[in-house]
Each structure stands twice: as structure tokens, then as C-alpha cells.
Amino acid sequence: MADKEERQSAIQKVVEIGNAKTQSDLCSSLEALGFSVDQSTLSRDLSELGVRKSGGRYVMPEADPQDEAMQIDYSSAVKKFTACGPHMIVVSTGVGQAAPIAVAIDNRGEPALAGTIAGDDIIFIATKNRRAQAVILRRLKQWFGDKYEQ
């Protein structure tokens, strides 16, 4: 996992410089930094990082002011999360914490997310497909710590 995190960090740096117009440009820049990346891995990393093309070049997602306002740390309120089938994740929270956490998850604007339903202490997260479920599980680990239970 450290290799992936290092590679994605390098991708962010290359994209922020602003010279990458094609995936070939990105691969070349990454290779110069010591990362050998194939096109499918690069595409997956770009999707996970939220990198998009704008004005003919790759750009990082813009900071959302609403997201900055939602910088509440909910990691202690999330007890665990687990995948259920290919399109659902169940998140267990403290009593009364599910709704605000579900709103925070929805406000992230993750393209892999189909939606959330919150009860009092449980959140159901629907994903678009199995791959999207894997992306959301990684995001949950980033946001709330490694509380994944298989």
C-alpha cells in the first residue's frame, strides 16, 4: 500500500506542476521520478485522486468551500464498516451519529458513490459497481481510519 500512496503522491505533484497533457506525459514524468506505471494503473489512480482534464491538461480537483467547512473529524464516531455484496457498504456509528456522517460522505462528491441512507447508528452506502465499492472502502479508510471488517 505504501507504494501506491507514494505513486499517487507523485502523480499529485506532477499534475500540480501543470505540464501533463496526456497520460503518456504523466507516465514519462512519473518514470523520471522512479515510478514505472502502466496505463491501466495510471487511469485507476487518476480516477481515485479525482484528477480531471481541464483546458487540455490534467488538474487536481478544486477545493470545495463546503468541504472545507465540513472538516469535522468523525473518525471517533465511526465504529466499523464492512462490504455487503458487490454494491453496498454498511457503516456502524455511535448512537445519533449516522445522519451527520452520511451527509459528510455525500458532500465529498465521490463519483463512485450512488448514495447513502442513514438511520440512528447505521449508514447504508450504495456504490455503482464492485470497483466503485473498492474505491469507497479506500476512501472510508482515509477518512475514518482502518476500521474495515471483512
Coordinates of C-alpha atoms in Angstrom, one line a residue:
M1 CA 0.0 0.0 0.0
A2 CA 2.9 2.4 0.7
D3 CA 4.0 2.0 -3.0
K4 CA 0.5 3.1 -4.1
E5 CA 0.4 6.0 -1.7
E6 CA 3.9 7.1 -2.8
R7 CA 2.9 6.7 -6.5
Q8 CA -0.3 8.7 -6.0
S9 CA 1.6 11.4 -4.2
A10 CA 4.0 11.6 -7.1
I11 CA 1.0 11.8 -9.5
Q12 CA -0.4 14.7 -7.5
K13 CA 2.9 16.6 -7.7
V14 CA 3.2 16.1 -11.4
V15 CA -0.4 17.2 -12.0
E16 CA 0.0 20.3 -9.8
I17 CA 3.0 21.4 -11.9
G18 CA 0.6 21.5 -14.8
N19 CA 2.6 20.3 -17.7
A20 CA 0.8 17.0 -18.3
K21 CA -1.5 17.0 -21.3
T22 CA -1.7 13.2 -21.9
Q23 CA -1.4 10.0 -19.9
S24 CA 1.9 9.5 -21.8
D25 CA 3.2 12.8 -20.4
L26 CA 2.2 11.6 -16.9
C27 CA 3.9 8.2 -17.4
S28 CA 7.1 9.9 -18.6
S29 CA 7.1 12.3 -15.7
L30 CA 6.5 9.5 -13.2
E31 CA 9.2 7.4 -14.8
A32 CA 11.7 10.3 -14.3
L33 CA 10.7 10.2 -10.6
G34 CA 11.4 6.4 -10.4
F35 CA 7.8 5.1 -10.9
S36 CA 7.1 2.6 -13.6
V37 CA 3.3 2.8 -14.2
D38 CA 1.2 1.1 -16.9
Q39 CA -1.8 2.9 -18.4
S40 CA -4.5 0.9 -16.5
T41 CA -2.9 1.6 -13.2
L42 CA -2.4 5.3 -14.0
S43 CA -6.1 5.6 -15.1
R44 CA -7.2 4.0 -11.9
D45 CA -5.0 6.3 -9.8
L46 CA -6.3 9.4 -11.7
S47 CA -9.9 8.3 -11.0
E48 CA -9.2 7.7 -7.3
L49 CA -7.5 11.0 -6.9
G50 CA -10.3 12.8 -8.7
V51 CA -7.9 14.2 -11.4
R52 CA -9.7 15.5 -14.4
K53 CA -8.8 17.2 -17.7
S54 CA -9.4 20.9 -18.0
G55 CA -8.1 23.3 -20.6
G56 CA -6.2 20.4 -22.3
R57 CA -4.3 19.4 -19.2
Y58 CA -4.7 17.3 -16.1
V59 CA -5.8 19.2 -13.0
M60 CA -6.4 18.2 -9.4
P61 CA -10.0 18.7 -8.1
E62 CA -10.7 22.1 -6.8
A63 CA -11.2 22.6 -3.1
D64 CA -14.9 22.8 -2.3
P65 CA -15.6 25.5 0.3
Q66 CA -18.4 23.4 1.6
D67 CA -15.9 20.5 2.0
E68 CA -13.6 22.8 3.9
A69 CA -16.5 23.8 6.2
M70 CA -17.1 20.1 6.9
Q71 CA -13.7 19.5 8.4
I72 CA -15.3 17.9 11.4
D73 CA -13.4 14.7 12.5
Y74 CA -15.9 11.9 12.6
S75 CA -13.3 9.2 12.9
S76 CA -14.1 8.5 16.6
A77 CA -17.8 8.2 15.8
V78 CA -17.3 5.5 13.2
K79 CA -17.0 2.1 14.8
K80 CA -16.6 -0.1 11.8
F81 CA -17.6 -0.6 8.2
T82 CA -18.0 -3.7 6.0
A83 CA -18.8 -4.6 2.4
C84 CA -22.1 -6.4 1.9
G85 CA -22.4 -7.8 -1.6
P86 CA -20.9 -6.0 -4.6
H87 CA -22.8 -2.7 -4.2
M88 CA -23.2 -1.9 -0.6
I89 CA -21.2 -0.9 2.5
V90 CA -22.6 -0.8 6.0
V91 CA -21.1 1.7 8.4
S92 CA -21.7 1.4 12.2
T93 CA -21.5 4.6 14.1
G94 CA -22.2 5.9 17.6
V95 CA -25.8 6.5 18.5
G96 CA -27.2 9.5 16.8
Q97 CA -24.1 10.0 14.6
A98 CA -25.2 8.3 11.4
A99 CA -27.0 11.2 9.8
P100 CA -24.3 13.8 10.1
I101 CA -21.6 11.3 8.9
A102 CA -23.8 10.3 5.9
V103 CA -24.2 14.0 5.0
A104 CA -20.4 14.4 5.2
I105 CA -19.9 11.4 3.0
D106 CA -22.4 12.6 0.4
N107 CA -20.8 16.1 0.4
R108 CA -17.5 14.6 -0.7
G109 CA -19.0 14.2 -4.2
E110 CA -17.3 10.9 -4.8
P111 CA -18.2 9.7 -8.4
A112 CA -18.2 6.1 -7.2
L113 CA -20.9 6.8 -4.6
A114 CA -24.5 6.2 -5.6
G115 CA -26.0 7.4 -2.3
T116 CA -26.3 6.9 1.4
I117 CA -29.2 6.1 3.8
A118 CA -28.7 6.8 7.5
G119 CA -30.5 5.5 10.5
D120 CA -29.6 6.3 14.1
D121 CA -26.3 4.4 14.2
I122 CA -26.1 2.7 10.8
I123 CA -25.3 4.0 7.3
F124 CA -26.0 2.1 4.1
I125 CA -23.7 3.2 1.3
A126 CA -24.7 2.2 -2.2
T127 CA -22.0 2.1 -4.8
K128 CA -22.3 2.0 -8.6
N129 CA -20.4 -1.3 -9.0
R130 CA -17.9 -3.6 -7.5
R131 CA -14.9 -1.4 -8.5
A132 CA -16.7 1.7 -7.1
Q133 CA -17.2 -0.3 -3.8
A134 CA -13.4 -0.8 -3.6
V135 CA -12.8 2.9 -4.2
I136 CA -15.3 3.9 -1.4
L137 CA -13.8 1.4 1.0
R138 CA -10.4 3.0 0.5
R139 CA -11.9 6.5 1.0
L140 CA -13.6 5.4 4.2
K141 CA -10.2 4.1 5.5
Q142 CA -8.7 7.5 4.6
W143 CA -11.5 9.5 6.2
F144 CA -12.2 7.4 9.3
G145 CA -9.2 5.1 9.8
D146 CA -8.8 1.4 9.1
K147 CA -12.0 0.1 10.7
Y148 CA -12.8 -2.3 7.9
E149 CA -14.1 -5.7 8.9
Q150 CA -14.5 -8.4 6.4

